Coordinates of C-alpha atoms and ligand atoms in Angstrom, one line a residue:
X1 CA 10.8 2.2 -11.8
X2 CA 13.8 2.2 -9.7
X3 CA 12.9 2.4 -6.0
X4 CA 15.6 3.3 -3.6
X5 CA 15.1 2.0 -0.1
X6 CA 14.9 5.4 1.5
X7 CA 12.4 6.6 -1.1
X8 CA 10.2 3.6 -0.7
X9 CA 9.8 4.1 3.0
X10 CA 9.3 7.8 2.8
X11 CA 6.8 8.1 0.0
X12 CA 3.3 9.1 1.0
X13 CA 1.7 6.0 2.5
X14 CA -1.8 7.0 1.6
X15 CA -1.1 6.7 -2.1
X16 CA -0.2 3.0 -1.7
X17 CA -2.8 2.1 0.9
X18 CA -5.6 3.5 -1.1
X19 CA -4.8 1.0 -3.9
X20 CA -4.5 -2.0 -1.7
X21 CA -7.3 -1.3 0.7
X22 CA -10.7 -2.6 -0.3
X23 CA -13.2 0.3 -0.3
X24 CA -15.6 -1.7 1.9
X25 CA -12.9 -1.8 4.6
X26 CA -12.2 1.9 4.5
X27 CA -15.9 2.6 4.4
X28 CA -16.7 0.4 7.4
X29 CA -14.0 2.1 9.4
X30 CA -15.3 5.6 8.7
X31 CA -18.8 4.5 9.4
X32 CA -17.7 3.0 12.7
X33 CA -16.0 6.3 13.8
X34 CA -19.2 8.2 13.0
X35 CA -21.6 5.7 14.5
X36 CA -19.8 4.7 17.7
X37 CA -19.9 7.7 20.1
X38 CA -18.0 5.8 22.8
X39 CA -15.1 5.6 20.3
X40 CA -14.5 9.3 20.4
X41 CA -12.1 10.1 23.2
X42 CA -10.7 13.6 23.2
X43 CA -6.9 13.9 23.2
X44 CA -7.5 17.3 24.9
X45 CA -9.2 15.4 27.7
X46 CA -7.3 15.2 31.0
X47 CA -5.8 11.9 32.2
X48 CA -9.1 10.1 33.0
X49 CA -9.6 6.4 32.9
X50 CA -9.5 4.9 29.5
X51 CA -8.1 8.0 27.7
X52 CA -4.8 6.3 26.7
X53 CA -4.5 4.7 23.3
X54 CA -2.7 1.4 23.0
X55 CA -0.2 0.5 20.3
X56 CA 0.8 -3.2 20.6
X57 CA 3.7 -4.2 18.4
X58 CA 4.1 -8.0 18.0
X59 CA 7.1 -9.3 16.2
X60 CA 7.4 -12.8 14.7
X61 CA 10.3 -15.1 15.9
X62 CA 12.3 -12.2 17.4
X63 CA 14.7 -13.3 20.0
X64 CA 16.4 -10.8 22.3
X65 CA 19.1 -10.0 19.6
X66 CA 18.7 -6.3 20.1
X67 CA 21.0 -3.5 21.2
X68 CA 18.9 -2.8 24.2
X69 CA 19.4 -6.4 25.4
X70 CA 23.2 -5.9 25.3
X71 CA 23.8 -7.4 21.8
X72 CA 26.6 -5.3 20.4
X73 CA 26.5 -6.7 16.9
X74 CA 22.8 -5.8 16.2
X75 CA 21.9 -2.4 15.0
X76 CA 18.4 -1.7 16.4
X77 CA 18.6 2.0 17.2
X78 CA 14.8 2.7 17.1
X79 CA 13.8 -0.3 19.2
X80 CA 16.6 0.7 21.6
X81 CA 15.2 4.2 21.8
X82 CA 11.8 2.8 22.6
X83 CA 13.5 0.7 25.3
X84 CA 15.1 3.8 26.8
X85 CA 11.7 5.3 27.3
X86 CA 10.2 2.1 28.6
X87 CA 10.5 -0.5 31.2
X88 CA 12.4 -3.4 29.7
X89 CA 12.0 -7.0 30.9
X90 CA 15.2 -9.0 30.4
X91 CA 13.6 -12.3 31.4
X92 CA 10.3 -12.5 29.7
X93 CA 9.1 -15.9 28.4
X94 CA 6.5 -17.2 25.9
X95 CA 4.3 -20.0 27.1
X96 CA 5.0 -22.1 24.0
X97 CA 7.6 -21.5 21.4
X98 CA 5.5 -21.6 18.3
X99 CA 3.3 -18.9 16.7
X100 CA -0.3 -19.9 17.0
X101 CA -0.2 -21.4 20.6
X102 CA 1.8 -18.5 21.9
X103 CA -0.4 -15.8 20.3
X104 CA -3.7 -17.4 21.4
X105 CA -2.2 -17.8 24.9
X106 CA -1.2 -14.2 25.4
X107 CA -4.2 -12.7 23.5
X108 CA -6.6 -14.7 25.7
X109 CA -4.6 -14.5 28.9
X110 CA -4.6 -18.3 29.3
X111 CA -2.0 -21.0 29.2
X112 CA -1.9 -23.6 26.4
X113 CA -3.3 -26.1 28.8
X114 CA -6.4 -24.0 28.9
X115 CA -6.6 -22.9 25.3
X116 CA -5.9 -26.6 24.4
X117 CA -4.0 -25.2 21.4
X118 CA -0.6 -26.8 21.0
X119 CA -0.7 -26.9 17.2
X120 CA -2.4 -24.8 14.5
X121 CA -5.6 -26.8 14.1
X122 CA -8.3 -25.6 16.5
X123 CA -10.2 -22.4 17.4
X124 CA -10.3 -22.0 21.1
X125 CA -13.9 -20.6 21.2
X126 CA -15.1 -23.9 19.8
X127 CA -12.5 -26.3 21.1
X128 CA -11.7 -25.1 24.6
X129 CA -13.9 -22.2 25.9
X130 CA -15.4 -18.9 24.6
X131 CA -12.5 -16.8 26.1
X132 CA -12.5 -13.1 25.5
X133 CA -9.4 -11.6 24.1
X134 CA -7.2 -8.6 24.9
X135 CA -8.4 -6.5 21.9
X136 CA -12.0 -7.6 22.5
X137 CA -11.8 -6.3 26.1
X138 CA -10.7 -2.9 24.8
X139 CA -13.4 -3.0 22.1
X140 CA -16.0 -3.7 24.7
X141 CA -14.7 -0.7 26.7
X142 CA -15.3 1.7 23.8
X143 CA -12.0 1.6 21.9
X144 CA -11.7 1.2 18.2
X145 CA -9.6 -2.0 17.9
X146 CA -7.6 -2.6 14.7
X147 CA -5.3 -5.4 13.6
X148 CA -2.6 -4.9 11.0
X149 CA -0.4 -7.8 9.7
X150 CA 0.2 -10.9 11.8
X151 CA -1.4 -10.5 15.2
X152 CA -3.5 -13.6 15.6
X153 CA -2.0 -16.5 13.7
X154 CA -4.1 -16.6 10.5
X155 CA -6.1 -19.8 9.7
X156 CA -8.1 -22.2 11.8
X157 CA -6.7 -21.0 15.1
X158 CA -8.4 -17.7 14.7
X159 CA -11.4 -19.0 12.6
X160 CA -9.9 -17.7 9.3
X161 CA -10.8 -14.2 10.4
X162 CA -8.2 -13.2 13.1
X163 CA -11.2 -13.6 15.5
X164 CA -13.1 -10.8 13.7
X165 CA -15.6 -9.5 14.6
X166 CA -15.2 -10.4 18.3
X167 CA -11.7 -8.9 18.7
X168 CA -11.7 -6.1 16.1
X169 CA -13.8 -3.1 15.2
X170 CA -12.8 -3.3 11.6
X171 CA -11.7 -6.2 9.4
X172 CA -8.0 -7.0 10.1
X173 CA -5.6 -5.9 7.4
X174 CA -3.1 -8.2 5.7
X175 CA -0.5 -6.9 3.3
X176 CA -1.1 -8.0 -0.3
X177 CA 2.5 -8.9 -0.9
X178 CA 2.4 -11.5 1.9
X179 CA 1.5 -14.1 -0.7
X180 CA 4.9 -13.9 -2.3
X181 CA 6.8 -14.8 0.9
X182 CA 7.2 -18.5 0.0
X183 CA 7.4 -18.1 -3.8
X184 CA 10.5 -18.1 -5.9
X185 CA 11.5 -14.5 -5.5
X186 CA 15.1 -14.8 -4.3
X187 CA 17.8 -14.4 -6.9
X188 CA 20.3 -17.3 -6.6
X189 CA 23.9 -17.4 -7.8
X190 CA 22.7 -19.0 -11.0
X191 CA 20.7 -15.8 -11.8
X192 CA 17.4 -17.7 -11.4
X193 CA 14.7 -17.1 -8.9
X194 CA 14.4 -19.6 -6.0
X195 CA 12.3 -20.1 -2.8
X196 CA 15.4 -19.7 -0.6
X197 CA 15.9 -19.3 3.1
X198 CA 18.5 -16.5 2.7
X199 CA 16.8 -13.9 0.5
X200 CA 18.1 -10.4 0.4
X201 CA 16.1 -8.6 -2.3
X202 CA 16.2 -5.5 -4.5
X203 CA 12.8 -3.8 -3.8
X204 CA 12.6 -2.7 -7.4
X205 CA 12.6 -6.3 -8.6
X206 CA 10.1 -8.0 -6.2
X207 CA 6.4 -8.4 -7.1
X208 CA 4.4 -5.3 -6.3
X209 CA 7.7 -3.5 -5.5
X210 CA 7.2 -3.8 -1.8
X211 CA 7.4 -6.3 1.1
X212 CA 4.7 -7.2 3.7
X213 CA 6.1 -5.4 6.6
X214 CA 6.5 -2.2 4.6
X215 CA 2.9 -2.4 3.6
X216 CA 1.8 -3.1 7.2
X217 CA 3.8 -0.1 8.4
X218 CA 2.1 2.1 5.8
X219 CA -1.3 0.9 6.8
X220 CA -0.6 1.4 10.5
X221 CA 0.5 4.9 9.7
X222 CA -2.6 5.6 7.7
X223 CA -4.8 4.3 10.5
X224 CA -2.9 6.4 13.1
X225 CA -3.6 9.5 11.0
X226 CA -7.2 8.6 10.6
X227 CA -7.8 8.0 14.3
X228 CA -6.0 11.3 15.0
X229 CA -8.4 13.1 12.7
X230 CA -11.4 11.5 14.3
X231 CA -10.1 11.8 17.8
X232 CA -11.1 8.3 18.7
X233 CA -9.3 6.2 21.4
X234 CA -7.7 3.2 19.7
X235 CA -6.1 -0.1 20.4
X236 CA -3.9 -0.7 17.3
X237 CA -2.0 -4.0 17.1
X238 CA 0.7 -4.2 14.5
X239 CA 2.2 -7.6 13.7
X240 CA 5.5 -7.7 11.9
X241 CA 6.5 -10.8 9.9
X242 CA 10.2 -10.5 10.0
X243 CA 12.6 -12.0 11.2
X244 CA 10.5 -15.1 10.6
X245 CA 11.9 -17.2 7.8
X246 CA 12.4 -16.8 4.9
X247 CA 14.9 -14.0 5.5
X248 CA 13.4 -11.8 2.7
X249 CA 14.5 -8.2 3.4
X250 CA 15.9 -5.2 1.4
X251 CA 19.5 -6.1 0.6
X252 CA 20.8 -2.7 1.8
X253 CA 20.7 -4.1 5.3
X254 CA 23.4 -6.6 4.6
X255 CA 26.1 -4.0 4.7
X256 CA 25.5 -3.6 8.4
X257 CA 26.8 -7.2 8.9
X258 CA 30.0 -8.0 6.9
X259 CA 30.1 -11.8 6.7
X260 CA 33.7 -11.8 8.0
X261 CA 32.3 -10.2 11.2
X262 CA 29.7 -12.9 11.8
X263 CA 30.6 -15.4 14.5
X264 CA 29.0 -18.8 15.0
X265 CA 26.7 -19.5 18.0
X266 CA 28.7 -19.8 21.2
X267 CA 27.5 -23.4 21.5
X268 CA 27.0 -24.7 17.9
X269 CA 27.1 -28.4 18.9
X270 CA 24.4 -30.6 20.2
X271 CA 25.0 -30.9 24.0
X272 CA 26.3 -34.4 25.0
X273 CA 23.8 -35.0 27.8
X274 CA 20.8 -33.5 26.1
X275 CA 17.8 -35.9 26.2
X276 CA 16.8 -36.5 22.6
X277 CA 13.2 -35.5 23.3
X278 CA 14.4 -32.0 24.0
X279 CA 16.0 -31.7 20.5
X280 CA 14.0 -30.3 17.6
X281 CA 15.2 -31.1 14.1
X282 CA 14.5 -27.7 12.5
X283 CA 12.4 -29.1 9.6
X284 CA 11.1 -25.8 8.2
X285 CA 14.4 -24.4 7.1
X286 CA 15.2 -27.7 5.4
X287 CA 12.3 -27.1 3.0
X288 CA 13.9 -24.1 1.5
X289 CA 15.7 -24.6 -1.9
X290 CA 19.1 -23.2 -0.8
X291 CA 19.1 -25.4 2.3
X292 CA 18.0 -28.5 0.3
X293 CA 21.0 -28.0 -2.0
X294 CA 23.3 -28.5 1.0
X295 CA 22.1 -32.1 1.4
X296 CA 22.1 -31.8 5.2
X297 CA 21.4 -35.1 7.0
X298 CA 18.3 -35.5 9.2
X299 CA 17.8 -35.0 12.1
X300 CA 21.1 -33.5 13.4
X301 CA 22.9 -32.0 10.4
X302 CA 25.2 -30.1 10.9
X303 CA 24.9 -27.1 8.5
X304 CA 28.2 -26.1 6.9
X305 CA 29.8 -23.2 8.8
X306 CA 29.7 -20.8 5.9
X307 CA 26.0 -21.3 5.7
X308 CA 25.6 -20.9 9.5
X309 CA 27.1 -17.5 9.1
X310 CA 24.8 -16.6 6.2
X311 CA 21.7 -17.5 8.3
X312 CA 22.9 -15.5 11.2
X313 CA 23.8 -12.5 9.0
X314 CA 20.4 -12.6 7.3
X315 CA 18.6 -12.9 10.6
X316 CA 20.5 -9.8 12.0
X317 CA 19.8 -7.9 8.7
X318 CA 16.1 -8.7 9.0
X319 CA 16.1 -7.3 12.6
X320 CA 17.6 -4.0 11.4
X321 CA 15.1 -3.9 8.6
X322 CA 12.3 -4.4 11.2
X323 CA 13.9 -1.8 13.3
X324 CA 13.7 0.8 10.6
X325 CA 10.0 0.1 10.1
X326 CA 9.3 0.3 13.8
X327 CA 11.2 3.6 13.9
X328 CA 8.9 5.0 11.2
X329 CA 5.8 3.9 13.0
X330 CA 7.0 5.4 16.3
X331 CA 8.0 8.6 14.7
X332 CA 4.5 8.9 13.3
X333 CA 3.1 8.5 16.8
X334 CA 5.4 11.3 17.8
X335 CA 4.7 13.6 14.9
X336 CA 0.9 13.2 15.3
X337 CA 1.3 14.4 18.9
X338 CA 0.2 11.0 20.2
X339 CA 3.2 10.0 22.3
X340 CA 1.8 11.6 25.4
X341 CA -1.5 9.6 25.0
X342 CA -0.4 6.2 23.8
X343 CA 0.8 3.2 25.7
X344 CA 3.3 1.3 23.6
X345 CA 4.0 -2.4 24.1
X346 CA 6.7 -4.2 22.2
X347 CA 6.9 -8.0 22.3
X348 CA 7.6 -11.1 20.2
X349 CA 5.7 -14.4 20.1
X350 CA 8.9 -16.4 21.0
X351 CA 12.6 -16.6 20.2
X352 CA 14.6 -18.6 17.7
X353 CA 17.8 -20.7 17.9
X354 CA 20.5 -19.3 15.6
X355 CA 22.7 -22.4 15.9
X356 CA 22.6 -22.7 19.7
X357 CA 22.6 -26.5 20.5
X358 CA 23.0 -27.2 16.8
X359 CA 19.4 -26.0 16.3
X360 CA 17.9 -23.6 13.7
X361 CA 14.3 -22.9 14.8
X362 CA 12.0 -22.2 17.7
X363 CA 10.1 -25.4 18.9
X364 CA 11.9 -26.0 22.2
X365 CA 11.9 -25.1 25.9
X366 CA 15.3 -23.6 25.9
X367 CA 15.7 -19.9 26.8
X368 CA 16.8 -19.2 23.3
X369 CA 13.4 -20.3 22.0
X370 CA 11.1 -19.2 24.8
X371 CA 12.7 -15.8 25.8
X372 CA 11.3 -12.7 24.2
X373 CA 11.9 -9.0 24.1
X374 CA 9.2 -7.3 26.2
X375 CA 8.9 -3.5 26.9
X376 CA 6.2 -1.2 28.0
X377 CA 6.2 2.6 27.3
X378 CA 3.7 4.4 29.5
X379 CA 3.7 8.1 28.9
X380 CA 4.5 10.2 31.9
X381 CA 5.4 7.0 33.9
X382 CA 8.2 5.1 32.2
X383 CA 9.8 8.3 30.7
X384 CA 9.4 10.3 33.9
X385 CA 12.2 12.8 34.2
X386 CA 13.1 12.6 30.5
X387 CA 12.6 15.4 27.9
X388 CA 9.0 15.5 26.8
X389 CA 9.8 16.4 23.2
X390 CA 11.3 14.2 20.5
X391 CA 10.4 11.1 22.4
X392 CA 10.5 9.0 19.2
X393 CA 12.8 10.5 16.6
X394 CA 13.5 8.3 13.6
X395 CA 17.1 6.9 13.6
X396 CA 18.3 5.4 10.4
X397 CA 19.9 2.1 11.2
X398 CA 21.9 2.3 8.0
X399 CA 23.6 5.6 9.0
X400 CA 27.3 5.1 9.8
X401 CA 27.1 5.8 13.5
X402 CA 23.5 5.5 14.6
X403 CA 22.7 7.1 18.0
X404 CA 22.8 4.5 20.8
X405 CA 20.3 4.6 23.7
X406 CA 20.8 2.5 26.8
X407 CA 17.7 1.2 28.6
X408 CA 17.3 2.9 32.0
X409 CA 14.6 0.8 33.6
X410 CA 15.4 -2.9 33.5
X411 CA 13.6 -5.6 35.3
X412 CA 15.3 -9.0 35.6
X413 CA 12.6 -11.2 37.2
X414 CA 11.3 -14.0 35.0
X415 CA 7.9 -12.9 33.7
X416 CA 5.4 -14.4 31.2
X417 CA 3.7 -13.2 28.0
X418 CA 0.4 -14.6 29.3
X419 CA 0.5 -11.5 31.6
X420 CA 0.1 -9.1 28.6
X421 CA -3.7 -9.1 28.8
X422 CA -4.0 -8.1 32.4
X423 CA -1.0 -5.8 32.3
X424 CA -2.2 -3.7 29.3
X425 CA -5.8 -3.6 30.8
X426 CA -4.3 -2.2 34.0
X427 CA -2.1 0.3 32.3
X428 CA -5.0 1.7 30.4
X429 CA -7.0 1.8 33.7
X430 CA -9.7 -0.6 32.5
X431 CA -11.3 -2.7 35.2
X432 CA -8.8 -5.3 36.4
X433 CA -9.3 -8.8 35.3
X434 CA -10.2 -11.5 37.8
X435 CA -7.7 -14.3 38.3
X436 CA -8.9 -17.6 36.6
X437 CA -10.1 -20.3 38.9
X438 CA -9.1 -23.9 38.0
X439 CA -10.6 -25.1 35.8
X440 CA -11.8 -21.9 33.9
X441 CA -13.1 -23.4 30.6
X442 CA -16.6 -22.0 31.3
X443 CA -15.4 -18.5 32.2
X444 CA -15.2 -15.9 29.4
X445 CA -13.1 -13.2 31.1
X446 CA -10.3 -14.0 33.5
X447 CA -6.5 -14.2 33.5
X448 CA -3.9 -16.8 34.2
X449 CA -1.1 -14.3 34.0
X450 CA -0.2 -11.9 36.8
X451 CA -0.4 -8.3 35.9
X452 CA 3.0 -6.7 35.6
X453 CA 1.7 -3.3 36.4
X454 CA 3.3 -3.2 39.9
X455 CA 6.7 -3.2 38.1
X456 CA 5.6 -0.3 36.0
X457 CA 3.6 1.9 38.3
X458 CA 5.6 1.6 41.5
X459 CA 9.4 1.2 41.4
X460 CA 9.0 -2.4 42.8
X461 CA 11.8 -4.6 41.8
X462 CA 11.0 -8.0 43.1
X463 CA 7.9 -9.9 43.9
X464 CA 7.8 -12.6 46.5
X465 CA 10.4 -15.3 45.8
X466 CA 8.2 -18.2 45.0
X467 CA 6.2 -16.1 42.6
X468 CA 9.2 -15.5 40.4
X469 CA 8.6 -18.3 37.9
X470 CA 7.8 -18.3 34.2
X471 CA 6.2 -21.5 32.7
X472 CA 6.4 -22.8 29.2
X473 CA 5.6 -26.1 27.6
X474 CA 6.3 -27.9 24.4
X475 CA 4.7 -31.1 22.9
X476 CA 6.5 -33.9 21.1
X477 CA 5.2 -37.0 19.2
X478 CA 8.1 -39.2 20.3
X479 CA 11.2 -39.6 22.5
X480 CA 13.5 -39.2 19.5
X481 CA 13.5 -36.6 16.7
X482 CA 11.0 -37.3 14.0
X483 CA 9.8 -35.5 10.8
X484 CA 6.9 -34.0 12.9
X485 CA 8.8 -33.3 16.2
X486 CA 8.8 -29.6 15.6
X487 CA 5.1 -29.2 15.0
X488 CA 3.1 -32.3 16.0
X489 CA -0.6 -32.3 15.4
X490 CA -2.6 -32.6 18.6
X491 CA -3.5 -36.3 17.8
X492 CA 0.2 -37.2 17.5
X493 CA 1.3 -35.6 20.8
X494 CA 2.4 -38.3 23.3
X495 CA 4.8 -36.3 25.5
X496 CA 4.6 -32.8 26.9
X497 CA 7.7 -31.0 28.1
X498 CA 6.6 -28.8 31.1
X499 CA 9.3 -26.2 31.8
X500 CA 9.9 -23.6 34.4
X501 CA 12.4 -20.7 34.5
X502 CA 13.3 -19.2 37.9
X503 CA 16.0 -16.6 38.4
X504 CA 18.5 -19.4 38.9
X505 CA 17.4 -22.5 37.0
X506 CA 15.6 -23.9 34.0
X507 CA 14.0 -27.1 34.8
X508 CA 12.0 -29.2 32.3
X509 CA 10.2 -32.5 32.8
X510 CA 9.0 -34.4 29.7
X511 CA 6.0 -36.5 30.8
X512 CA 3.4 -38.8 29.1
X513 CA 0.5 -36.9 27.6
X514 CA -2.9 -38.0 26.4
X515 CA -4.2 -35.8 23.5
X516 CA -7.8 -37.1 23.8
X517 CA -8.3 -36.5 27.6
X518 CA -5.7 -33.6 27.7
X519 CA -4.2 -35.3 30.7
X520 CA -0.5 -35.2 31.6
X521 CA 0.8 -38.2 33.6
X522 CA 3.4 -36.8 36.0
X523 CA 4.3 -40.3 37.2
X524 CA 5.4 -41.3 33.7
X525 CA 8.5 -39.2 33.2
X526 CA 10.4 -39.6 30.0
X527 CA 13.3 -37.2 30.7
X528 CA 14.3 -34.3 32.9
X529 CA 16.6 -31.4 32.4
X530 CA 18.1 -29.0 34.9
X531 CA 20.4 -26.1 34.0
X532 CA 22.0 -23.5 36.3
X533 CA 21.7 -20.3 34.3
X534 CA 24.4 -18.4 36.1
X535 CA 27.2 -20.8 35.1
X536 CA 25.4 -22.2 32.0
X537 CA 23.4 -19.4 30.5
X538 CA 23.0 -21.2 27.1
X539 CA 21.8 -24.4 28.8
X540 CA 24.3 -26.8 27.4
X541 CA 25.1 -28.8 30.5
X542 CA 22.1 -30.8 31.8
X543 CA 22.9 -31.4 35.4
X544 CA 19.8 -33.4 36.2
X545 CA 20.8 -36.1 38.6
X546 CA 18.1 -37.4 40.7
X547 CA 20.4 -38.5 43.6
X548 CA 22.3 -35.3 43.9
X549 CA 19.5 -32.8 43.3
X550 CA 16.7 -34.7 44.8
X551 CA 15.5 -32.0 47.3
X552 CA 15.8 -29.3 44.8
X553 CA 14.0 -31.4 42.2
X554 CA 11.2 -32.3 44.5
X555 CA 10.6 -28.6 45.1
X556 CA 10.8 -27.6 41.5
X557 CA 8.7 -30.5 40.4
X558 CA 6.0 -29.6 43.0
X559 CA 6.0 -26.0 41.7
X560 CA 5.8 -27.2 38.1
X561 CA 2.8 -29.4 38.8
X562 CA 1.0 -26.7 40.8
X563 CA 2.0 -24.0 38.3
X564 CA 0.2 -25.5 35.4
X565 CA -3.6 -25.2 35.3
X566 CA -5.2 -28.6 35.4
X567 CA -8.8 -29.2 34.5
Ligands
LIG601 C1 -18.9 -16.1 22.7 O1 -18.5 -14.8 23.0 C2 -18.9 -13.9 22.1 C3 -18.2 -12.6 22.4 O2 -18.1 -12.3 23.8 C4 -20.4 -13.8 22.2 O3 -20.9 -12.8 21.2 C5 -21.0 -15.2 21.8 O4 -22.4 -15.1 21.9 C6 -20.4 -16.2 22.7 N1 -20.8 -17.5 22.2 C7 -21.3 -18.5 23.0 C8 -21.6 -19.7 22.3 O5 -21.5 -18.3 24.2
LIG602 C1 -16.3 -19.1 12.6 O1 -16.5 -18.6 11.3 C2 -17.7 -19.1 10.7 C3 -17.7 -18.6 9.2 O2 -17.6 -17.2 9.2 C4 -18.9 -18.7 11.5 O3 -20.0 -19.3 10.8 C5 -18.7 -19.3 12.9 O4 -19.8 -18.9 13.7 C6 -17.4 -18.8 13.5 N1 -17.2 -19.5 14.8 C7 -17.5 -18.9 15.9 C8 -17.3 -19.8 17.2 O5 -17.8 -17.8 16.1
LIG603 C1 33.9 -5.7 11.5 O1 35.0 -6.1 12.3 C2 36.1 -5.2 12.3 C3 37.2 -5.8 13.0 O2 36.8 -6.1 14.4 C4 35.6 -3.8 12.8 O3 36.7 -2.9 12.8 C5 34.4 -3.3 12.0 O4 33.9 -2.2 12.6 C6 33.3 -4.4 12.0 N1 32.3 -3.9 11.1 C7 31.0 -3.8 11.4 C8 30.1 -3.3 10.4 O5 30.6 -4.1 12.5
LIG604 C1 23.6 -36.6 0.3 O1 24.2 -37.1 1.5 C2 24.1 -38.5 1.6 C3 24.7 -38.9 2.9 O2 24.2 -38.1 4.0 C4 24.9 -39.1 0.5 O3 24.7 -40.5 0.5 C5 24.3 -38.6 -0.9 O4 25.1 -39.1 -1.9 C6 24.3 -37.1 -0.9 N1 23.7 -36.6 -2.1 C7 24.2 -35.7 -2.9 C8 23.4 -35.3 -4.1 O5 25.2 -35.2 -2.6
LIG605 C1 3.4 15.6 27.7 O1 3.0 15.5 29.1 C2 3.9 16.1 30.0 C3 3.5 15.8 31.4 O2 2.1 15.5 31.5 C4 3.9 17.6 29.7 O3 4.8 18.3 30.5 C5 4.4 17.8 28.2 O4 4.4 19.1 27.8 C6 3.5 17.0 27.3 N1 4.2 17.0 25.9 C7 3.5 17.2 24.8 C8 4.3 17.2 23.6 O5 2.3 17.4 24.8

């Protein structure tokens, strides 16, 4: 059966979901709504504490390549519309630029030094401390909590269950078509199917006739309708897979980005004075068949220019595909009359380098890998003074001149994803989280992130100067790029790059690290980097020079040491 893009996305989601949803899952959900009286919050109820639903949208590997972040190539009209109703943070940073550590960090409100998760191979409750999570906190306060798609990183780091049942009221949903992501489903020039990096597809030809993010959107829409029917307060987390590689998206979205209009990264070369420990050799794209065929040398490449353009084009098309799905989800919130009662948070787990510094991955401390889109829509607060109808209309990104919305509430201070837990709890008027003491391994509920609610509730623009810092870190197995530099296992980590971003600088110190005692030795420094972001926004010119910047460095270094949570 031929399946046009617009028909695929507009067909009745329930018909698809009922096929792919195990009956036990559906049944347990209904049972829960019936049995749990605290889950029933009336939408007619006045604005009392805890009466707001939460929709948390988490995107995988999405950098700030969005219209609302000033990117004028990208077509993201629906996310831009959300941004125009929200408070948008232009300098939000992940605590580690790889999926599992970043997600466990912001879902528990602790930094990687406290979750002790720098790779994919441990479950914090067993390995670090029995920390409560953001969804768990809502669950314990009477919300029905639901996970659709990739919210926790699946596998060991969430005990092969997305931390169910602690975090979620019902078993998390994963789209059935996810299993094809890494299979040979991309048609190559030879007419054969390959496991390619660049993978525009015809939906009528892919297995099951659908893609994971389409299925997740359908499931999220189904759950929204169900909770609306049952009038229960919900915390719904929807995790989108794109634009994570492979770039497998409906090919219609390519037409938004003619290849002749695609430029290279502004700084496609490896910076001359980059310490080698800072460089990551982008191993995961090298595994794809189309990249292997290019015979690119390890670790530095480069990738031929025509293929650089193809990667950028596919990433941008994946973002527009994502945007159309987010638009359908938000439009459902609107159509169900939920936009006055639902806090919407949009974030990504970290960024991705599209050729900047000659890199093609996350796995670093640069802004391009750590910086994330972050916006909060709080009904009646962030859209004050705006029309109260048609808050989230669907805007087709494929239409010739999609409507453009400009964000009105923009905050430029550096902020951290680890603040999500306390911020969302505050916005929903749940009891505020206590700040974690150091160490906090034995404490189940506390936060290492500062709540961002002062930015949202008051018109406060700036905090105290010395508070305006976002911390990240990245581990390495060696001073020079190795096959496992991107994703070292805990036992192989010998160096930790502790990094801080202030309004003016990015400063990183790569120090000796012991993966058995979890101790960083700040007297054994392997390399340091200092970038002035005003004159060098892409961080290509490492100006670290201990004699010239000694005072500044002493100050930054002191902040860096005190900013991380030691045990
Ligand atoms: C860990 O936390 C969960 C949920 O809060 C609780 O049910 C469990 O008993 C705790 N486990 C331990 C070993 O304390
Ligand atoms: C992890 O999952 C296993 C299998 O379901 C379970 O037996 C174990 O208790 C879980 N771990 C924790 C810390 O809850
Ligand atoms: C591509 O670039 C040309 C020339 O700058 C411009 O006229 C055209 O609108 C661009 N196309 C798209 C889809 O952005
Ligand atoms: C791949 O590149 C290497 C040099 O980097 C060269 O020696 C080798 O012949 C190339 N292989 C193919 C199949 O082109
Ligand atoms: C949403 O709330 C505002 C202010 O509380 C109210 O004026 C408006 O009519 C509401 N809109 C809908 C669609 O309920």
